[in-house]
Amino acid sequence: MRDSLEELAIFGGVPAYGQMLHVGHPNIGNHERLLERINHLLERGWLTNGGPYVQELELRIADLLGVKHCIAMCNGTVALEIAIRAAGLSGEVILPSMTFIATAHALQWQGITPVFCDCDPGSHNIDPRRAEEMITPRTSGIIGVHVWGRPCDVEALAEIARRRHLKLLYDAAHAFGCSHKGRMIGNFGDAEVFSFHATKFFNTFEGGAVVTNDDEMAAKMRLMKNFGFAGFDNVVYIGTNGKMSEVSAAMGLTGLESLGEFIEANYRNYRQYKRELADVPGVRMITFDETEKSNYQYIVLEVDETVTKISRDQLVEILHAENVLARRYFYPGCHQMEPYRSYFPHAGLLLPETERLVQRVLSLPTGTAIGPNEITGICHIIRMVVSHGDETQARLLARAAR
Ligand code: T4K
């Protein structure tokens, strides 16, 4: 434990951790069970194309979420692209800028214009009032993103979609296993999309899924993810290759068996971070509604530089030096990334809350790889540099001037 600023790695001390602590270090279930499943699939000689593990995973996920259809895919981005196409989106689609770039790219990739909407500063999710203001005659839909796993204002968005005759999709990449008013995420809008990337608390190496209660849309997406094949030599639809492989599904089935443990570890970490950062002035941790189901997979802080006297970026730099790989998700906001920055150079004028937020947020390591000692160490570093904010700032400036 550091006792003084001089001991910080950024000022020449030894890093607090010998190994990197990552935000997205994978949770892996029982190794034997996984290897057993992989052995089976090798013996079976069935590696992909909707094999038995994929079918079983789809049924288990649909059952877990209480949703009619789950269509497993090769990753969350392709799952988004397919859901967007199956929903018939075109022209313009409204989405938050406060999201991972894949949400925007999945539209632009198909020649649909992403229209970036501001977020609510409290929830970090798309602001429905602003979204409605952005509707034009070319708007075909809205994509809400349940950022950090906290559900969007699904009632307000559904009402806007109904009144304005728009499709409504959700990018639920962060929200697997979460609920809203007791109903599992996966049951809102026309369809919802999950990512099961290695860095998500539940992963299939690479993977994703679209879930929906709409039979017609589900049937379309099943065709689309398999080149549009409806049987041997019979293509009935434009399609792509969005299939999940059997080895990914084996990982998913194994991970599902440990889902409770993953969430428990995240929840334990969340409670400890919350406790140990509670009275650090200028640092606010985002919280989850504990009456709902949450996966607690993101530990997110908002840093108010006017109080801490050091910026979010300086805090990230200090943590990186200690081998704590804090991340600035989703800096600088999709609208500030190419090609959108060039297409819409003035988009930021309509996104004041997003622009403010992306300068303030940072994500900290959690998951099964992080234990109480690491969390105490990370919180101690944050507390120390913030409680000596002016001195830390002076030292950082002196270091930069050298
Ligand atoms: N929509 C939203 C809202 C999303 O957040 C995402 C993905 C998507 C859509 C698209 O879903 P996918 O097509 O990815 O299924 C990461 C992930 O790559 C990405 O899946 C995720 N969101 C995003 C929030 O984070 P990067 O570029 O920050 O990941 P990377 O490679 O830097 O990894 C994060 C940390 O995890 C690193 O410190 C290293 C560590 N790590 C990573 C991998 C892959 C490990 O320890 N082991 C590993 O195997 O994007």
XYZ file of C-alpha atoms and ligand atoms in Angstrom:
452
model
C 0.000 0.000 0.000
C 1.378 3.429 -0.924
C 1.836 5.904 1.951
C 2.829 8.940 -0.065
C 2.627 10.370 -3.562
C 6.349 9.740 -4.189
C 5.683 6.030 -3.988
C 3.296 6.103 -6.945
C 4.638 4.370 -10.046
C 3.986 7.458 -12.158
C 6.459 9.362 -9.968
C 9.103 6.632 -10.059
C 7.792 4.033 -7.580
C 7.304 0.344 -8.280
C 3.935 -0.476 -9.902
C 1.399 -1.742 -7.362
C 0.652 -4.822 -9.483
C 3.113 -7.130 -11.199
C 0.472 -8.135 -13.730
C -2.010 -5.967 -15.597
C -5.461 -5.735 -14.046
C -7.900 -5.561 -16.964
C -11.421 -4.200 -17.261
C -12.458 -7.035 -19.572
C -10.519 -10.049 -18.348
C -12.677 -13.048 -19.284
C -14.707 -15.077 -16.833
C -14.285 -18.738 -17.701
C -16.463 -21.513 -16.302
C -15.428 -25.026 -15.315
C -12.420 -26.005 -17.448
C -13.137 -29.756 -17.308
C -16.734 -29.301 -18.416
C -15.591 -27.088 -21.283
C -12.912 -29.540 -22.421
C -15.388 -32.402 -22.137
C -17.786 -30.546 -24.430
C -15.005 -29.700 -26.873
C -13.970 -33.373 -26.953
C -17.546 -34.345 -27.717
C -17.886 -31.915 -30.561
C -14.608 -33.081 -32.052
C -15.751 -36.684 -31.842
C -19.103 -35.741 -33.346
C -17.386 -33.952 -36.224
C -20.013 -31.208 -36.177
C -18.253 -27.865 -35.818
C -20.709 -25.176 -36.892
C -23.908 -24.499 -38.926
C -26.447 -24.665 -36.113
C -25.076 -27.752 -34.403
C -26.444 -29.318 -31.196
C -24.538 -27.010 -28.828
C -25.759 -23.888 -30.606
C -29.326 -25.187 -30.516
C -29.034 -26.013 -26.826
C -27.528 -22.605 -26.043
C -30.325 -20.822 -27.893
C -32.961 -22.744 -25.939
C -31.255 -22.110 -22.619
C -30.902 -18.389 -23.246
C -34.500 -18.041 -24.445
C -35.620 -19.885 -21.325
C -33.458 -17.776 -19.005
C -34.829 -14.544 -20.449
C -38.403 -15.693 -20.932
C -38.267 -14.736 -24.596
C -39.646 -16.685 -27.552
C -36.639 -16.730 -29.862
C -32.893 -16.593 -29.403
C -30.719 -16.639 -32.499
C -27.046 -17.139 -31.675
C -24.544 -15.280 -33.846
C -20.803 -15.048 -34.418
C -20.500 -11.697 -32.598
C -22.564 -8.785 -31.340
C -21.756 -6.514 -34.288
C -23.000 -8.936 -36.934
C -26.004 -9.654 -34.690
C -26.758 -5.912 -34.722
C -26.360 -5.729 -38.507
C -28.735 -8.637 -38.986
C -31.315 -7.282 -36.533
C -31.175 -3.886 -38.268
C -31.738 -5.489 -41.670
C -34.464 -7.826 -40.442
C -36.288 -4.894 -38.833
C -36.228 -3.178 -42.230
C -34.381 -0.081 -41.052
C -33.311 2.421 -43.710
C -32.684 6.151 -44.146
C -31.881 7.500 -40.687
C -31.783 5.733 -37.340
C -31.479 7.515 -34.010
C -29.014 6.117 -31.486
C -26.929 7.482 -28.635
C -23.400 8.692 -29.277
C -22.533 7.370 -25.815
C -21.987 3.792 -26.977
C -19.363 1.490 -28.385
C -18.633 2.328 -32.016
C -20.143 -0.978 -33.216
C -23.683 0.364 -32.695
C -23.067 3.165 -35.211
C -20.975 1.084 -37.603
C -23.665 -1.600 -37.847
C -25.904 1.070 -39.410
C -23.371 2.891 -41.562
C -22.054 -0.440 -42.878
C -25.468 -0.898 -44.494
C -25.730 2.644 -45.828
C -28.068 3.794 -43.045
C -27.291 7.181 -41.480
C -26.709 7.052 -37.731
C -28.212 10.142 -36.110
C -26.511 10.699 -32.779
C -28.692 11.634 -29.856
C -27.668 13.051 -26.500
C -27.803 11.027 -23.312
C -29.434 11.560 -19.983
C -26.659 12.632 -17.593
C -28.086 10.535 -14.761
C -28.600 7.218 -16.518
C -26.022 7.693 -19.328
C -28.693 6.242 -21.646
C -30.358 7.829 -24.676
C -32.616 10.720 -23.680
C -36.066 9.888 -25.134
C -37.128 13.539 -25.267
C -34.082 14.455 -27.346
C -34.589 11.351 -29.489
C -38.079 12.444 -30.407
C -36.786 15.885 -31.410
C -34.413 14.236 -33.891
C -37.079 12.389 -35.860
C -37.317 13.441 -39.510
C -39.335 12.019 -42.421
C -36.311 9.789 -43.165
C -36.207 8.233 -39.685
C -37.072 4.544 -39.671
C -36.131 3.550 -36.159
C -34.422 4.068 -32.837
C -31.705 1.933 -31.298
C -31.459 2.315 -27.549
C -28.352 1.037 -25.769
C -28.599 -0.226 -22.188
C -25.290 1.374 -21.268
C -23.413 -0.445 -18.452
C -26.390 -2.830 -18.212
C -28.751 -0.169 -16.831
C -31.997 -0.363 -18.821
C -33.024 2.519 -21.064
C -36.266 4.341 -20.426
C -38.017 1.561 -22.317
C -41.530 2.858 -21.634
C -40.852 6.316 -23.071
C -39.040 4.892 -26.099
C -41.827 2.380 -26.792
C -44.381 5.164 -26.630
C -42.408 7.323 -29.107
C -41.893 4.355 -31.451
C -45.602 3.531 -31.331
C -46.756 7.110 -31.898
C -44.249 7.856 -34.661
C -44.459 4.438 -36.362
C -40.808 3.607 -35.850
C -39.008 0.338 -35.269
C -37.315 0.026 -31.900
C -34.231 -2.100 -31.311
C -31.974 -2.356 -28.312
C -28.254 -2.876 -28.230
C -28.191 -4.929 -25.039
C -24.497 -5.836 -25.333
C -23.997 -4.842 -21.679
C -27.284 -6.077 -20.288
C -27.330 -9.869 -20.451
C -28.960 -11.121 -17.246
C -30.429 -7.720 -16.290
C -34.083 -6.908 -15.707
C -36.420 -3.939 -15.801
C -39.497 -3.969 -13.555
C -38.969 -7.696 -13.135
C -38.913 -8.393 -16.863
C -35.658 -9.616 -18.353
C -33.836 -7.462 -20.866
C -34.436 -9.224 -24.167
C -38.179 -8.640 -24.073
C -38.234 -4.984 -25.094
C -38.588 -3.323 -28.478
C -38.788 -5.350 -31.693
C -35.588 -7.213 -30.832
C -32.599 -6.931 -28.525
C -28.978 -7.743 -29.280
C -26.378 -9.215 -26.927
C -22.625 -9.447 -27.218
C -20.854 -12.484 -25.814
C -17.379 -11.159 -26.595
C -14.503 -12.386 -24.430
C -14.589 -9.135 -22.452
C -18.260 -9.465 -21.480
C -19.043 -11.080 -18.114
C -20.637 -13.979 -20.007
C -18.685 -14.913 -23.102
C -18.504 -17.418 -25.934
C -14.960 -16.338 -26.972
C -16.571 -14.286 -29.741
C -20.325 -14.351 -30.038
C -23.639 -12.653 -29.699
C -27.352 -13.209 -30.112
C -30.541 -11.511 -31.134
C -33.586 -12.249 -29.036
C -37.138 -11.375 -29.983
C -40.758 -12.259 -29.381
C -41.566 -11.562 -33.035
C -41.940 -14.864 -34.959
C -41.585 -13.298 -38.398
C -38.478 -11.351 -37.506
C -36.926 -14.436 -35.887
C -37.534 -16.530 -39.014
C -35.950 -13.807 -41.167
C -32.880 -13.574 -38.968
C -32.368 -17.348 -39.007
C -32.252 -17.181 -42.801
C -30.099 -14.071 -42.890
C -27.404 -15.480 -40.625
C -27.020 -18.464 -42.994
C -26.665 -16.719 -46.384
C -30.452 -16.865 -46.830
C -30.455 -20.652 -47.282
C -33.846 -22.202 -46.623
C -32.639 -25.706 -47.547
C -30.168 -27.310 -49.912
C -29.612 -25.108 -52.979
C -32.483 -22.827 -52.046
C -31.623 -19.221 -51.213
C -34.709 -17.154 -50.427
C -33.207 -14.051 -48.916
C -30.111 -11.881 -48.960
C -27.931 -13.129 -46.155
C -24.523 -13.166 -44.622
C -22.525 -15.514 -42.447
C -23.534 -14.765 -38.880
C -23.362 -18.277 -37.482
C -21.977 -19.104 -34.079
C -19.568 -22.043 -34.020
C -19.992 -25.105 -31.833
C -16.861 -24.364 -29.844
C -18.277 -20.951 -28.960
C -21.571 -22.523 -27.954
C -19.647 -25.048 -25.798
C -18.032 -22.092 -24.026
C -21.455 -20.469 -23.646
C -23.110 -23.571 -22.197
C -20.238 -23.953 -19.750
C -20.362 -20.267 -18.833
C -24.111 -20.423 -18.232
C -23.501 -23.082 -15.573
C -21.379 -20.518 -13.691
C -23.448 -17.438 -14.457
C -24.544 -17.091 -10.830
C -20.931 -17.188 -9.634
C -19.854 -14.577 -12.192
C -22.624 -12.226 -11.104
C -21.879 -12.874 -7.442
C -18.208 -11.988 -7.968
C -19.182 -8.809 -9.834
C -21.692 -7.891 -7.134
C -19.135 -8.471 -4.346
C -16.653 -6.269 -6.206
C -19.310 -3.628 -6.836
C -20.247 -3.466 -3.135
C -16.621 -3.177 -2.104
C -15.801 -0.452 -4.627
C -18.940 1.407 -3.580
C -18.016 1.187 0.094
C -14.382 2.115 -0.351
C -15.014 5.015 -2.723
C -18.116 6.341 -0.962
C -16.502 9.370 0.600
C -13.928 10.278 -2.044
C -14.899 13.837 -2.953
C -15.530 14.475 -6.646
C -15.671 10.768 -7.516
C -19.141 9.322 -8.071
C -19.617 5.676 -8.796
C -22.614 4.754 -10.900
C -25.037 2.509 -9.056
C -27.525 -0.178 -9.974
C -31.083 -0.705 -8.785
C -30.629 -3.604 -6.384
C -34.302 -4.557 -6.559
C -33.703 -5.587 -10.182
C -31.436 -8.236 -11.672
C -28.100 -6.755 -12.759
C -24.864 -8.301 -13.931
C -22.716 -5.568 -12.300
C -20.119 -6.107 -15.020
C -19.042 -2.474 -15.258
C -17.603 -0.426 -12.417
C -17.895 3.119 -13.700
C -16.736 6.311 -12.031
C -17.531 9.895 -12.886
C -14.705 12.247 -12.006
C -15.533 15.880 -11.288
C -12.251 17.633 -11.937
C -13.387 20.857 -10.260
C -13.415 18.917 -6.982
C -10.674 16.319 -7.480
C -8.266 18.899 -8.982
C -6.935 16.205 -11.267
C -8.628 15.234 -14.493
C -10.123 11.871 -15.397
C -7.290 11.440 -17.914
C -4.661 12.115 -15.275
C -6.292 9.603 -12.956
C -6.282 7.027 -15.776
C -2.596 7.752 -16.405
C -1.790 7.256 -12.716
C -3.703 3.958 -12.634
C -2.083 2.681 -15.834
C 1.356 3.292 -14.321
C 0.289 0.992 -11.459
C -0.764 -1.659 -14.030
C -4.444 -0.973 -13.429
C -5.774 -0.770 -16.976
C -8.745 1.552 -16.343
C -10.627 2.394 -19.562
C -12.321 5.565 -20.802
C -15.362 3.898 -22.388
C -16.836 5.563 -24.556
C -14.428 8.450 -25.082
C -14.567 10.533 -27.285
C -18.136 9.522 -28.268
C -19.055 7.942 -31.613
C -19.681 11.340 -33.216
C -16.022 12.215 -32.673
C -14.771 9.098 -34.463
C -14.366 8.545 -38.184
C -16.182 8.562 -40.490
C -18.805 10.344 -38.394
C -16.537 13.204 -37.304
C -16.023 14.107 -40.977
C -19.633 13.471 -42.000
C -21.149 15.462 -39.143
C -18.512 17.905 -37.890
C -21.035 19.896 -35.850
C -22.855 16.951 -34.238
C -21.316 17.831 -30.875
C -23.443 20.991 -30.685
C -26.475 18.782 -30.128
C -24.681 16.481 -27.703
C -23.672 18.629 -24.716
C -24.319 15.952 -22.062
C -22.428 13.298 -24.040
C -19.488 15.637 -24.575
C -19.390 16.391 -20.858
C -19.775 12.748 -19.840
C -17.078 11.278 -22.079
C -14.571 13.573 -20.357
C -15.583 12.323 -16.911
C -16.140 8.562 -17.002
C -13.753 5.706 -16.443
C -14.213 1.969 -15.973
C -12.291 -0.060 -13.399
C -11.320 -3.741 -13.417
C -13.778 -6.241 -12.020
C -14.856 -9.846 -12.647
C -13.619 -13.131 -11.237
C -9.962 -12.199 -11.797
C -10.121 -9.342 -9.271
C -10.131 -9.913 -5.508
C -10.694 -7.743 -2.412
C -7.002 -6.904 -2.001
C -6.735 -5.526 -5.509
C -9.885 -3.454 -5.035
C -8.645 -2.052 -1.740
C -5.351 -1.158 -3.451
C -7.064 0.553 -6.390
C -9.419 2.506 -4.116
C -6.503 3.513 -1.906
C -4.616 4.952 -4.891
C -7.694 6.892 -6.030
C -8.353 8.199 -2.532
C -4.728 9.223 -2.042
C -4.346 11.157 -5.299
C -7.714 12.860 -4.907
C -7.165 13.835 -1.287
C -3.866 15.409 -2.407
C -5.372 16.693 -5.653
C -3.483 19.998 -5.834
C -0.154 18.386 -4.971
C -0.726 15.525 -7.446
C -1.540 18.055 -10.145
C 1.602 20.073 -9.379
C 3.748 16.940 -9.535
C 2.157 15.832 -12.808
C 2.804 19.253 -14.331
C 6.412 19.246 -13.122
C 6.869 15.751 -14.568
C 5.412 16.828 -17.932
C 7.712 19.871 -18.027
C 10.828 17.717 -17.531
N -22.519 -2.716 -28.626
C -21.951 -2.372 -27.472
C -22.647 -1.396 -26.580
C -20.718 -2.929 -27.096
O -20.136 -2.571 -25.940
C -20.102 -3.851 -27.964
C -18.815 -4.418 -27.634
C -20.764 -4.202 -29.166
C -21.975 -3.607 -29.461
C -20.198 -5.154 -30.166
O -20.146 -6.482 -29.717
P -19.008 -7.488 -30.300
O -19.065 -7.425 -31.809
O -17.669 -7.067 -29.743
O -19.465 -8.823 -29.785
C -14.054 -4.171 -26.026
C -14.675 -5.357 -26.734
O -13.880 -5.788 -27.827
C -16.060 -5.116 -27.188
O -16.669 -6.384 -27.366
C -16.870 -4.323 -26.176
N -18.153 -3.966 -26.654
C -16.142 -3.071 -25.782
C -16.882 -2.272 -24.734
O -14.899 -3.421 -25.244
P -11.853 -2.963 -26.583
O -11.241 -2.557 -27.857
O -11.848 -2.003 -25.476
O -11.274 -4.365 -26.087
P -9.826 -4.764 -25.707
O -9.343 -5.708 -26.701
O -9.000 -3.563 -25.400
O -10.078 -5.564 -24.358
C -10.449 -4.943 -23.136
C -9.556 -5.471 -22.007
O -9.795 -6.849 -21.811
C -8.081 -5.291 -22.279
O -7.517 -4.609 -21.187
C -7.537 -6.708 -22.404
C -8.580 -7.588 -21.747
N -8.742 -8.870 -22.426
C -9.274 -8.868 -23.688
C -9.457 -10.047 -24.366
C -10.017 -10.046 -25.744
C -8.373 -10.045 -21.810
O -7.867 -10.009 -20.671
N -8.566 -11.228 -22.471
C -9.111 -11.284 -23.717
O -9.304 -12.390 -24.265
O -13.338 -3.394 -26.921
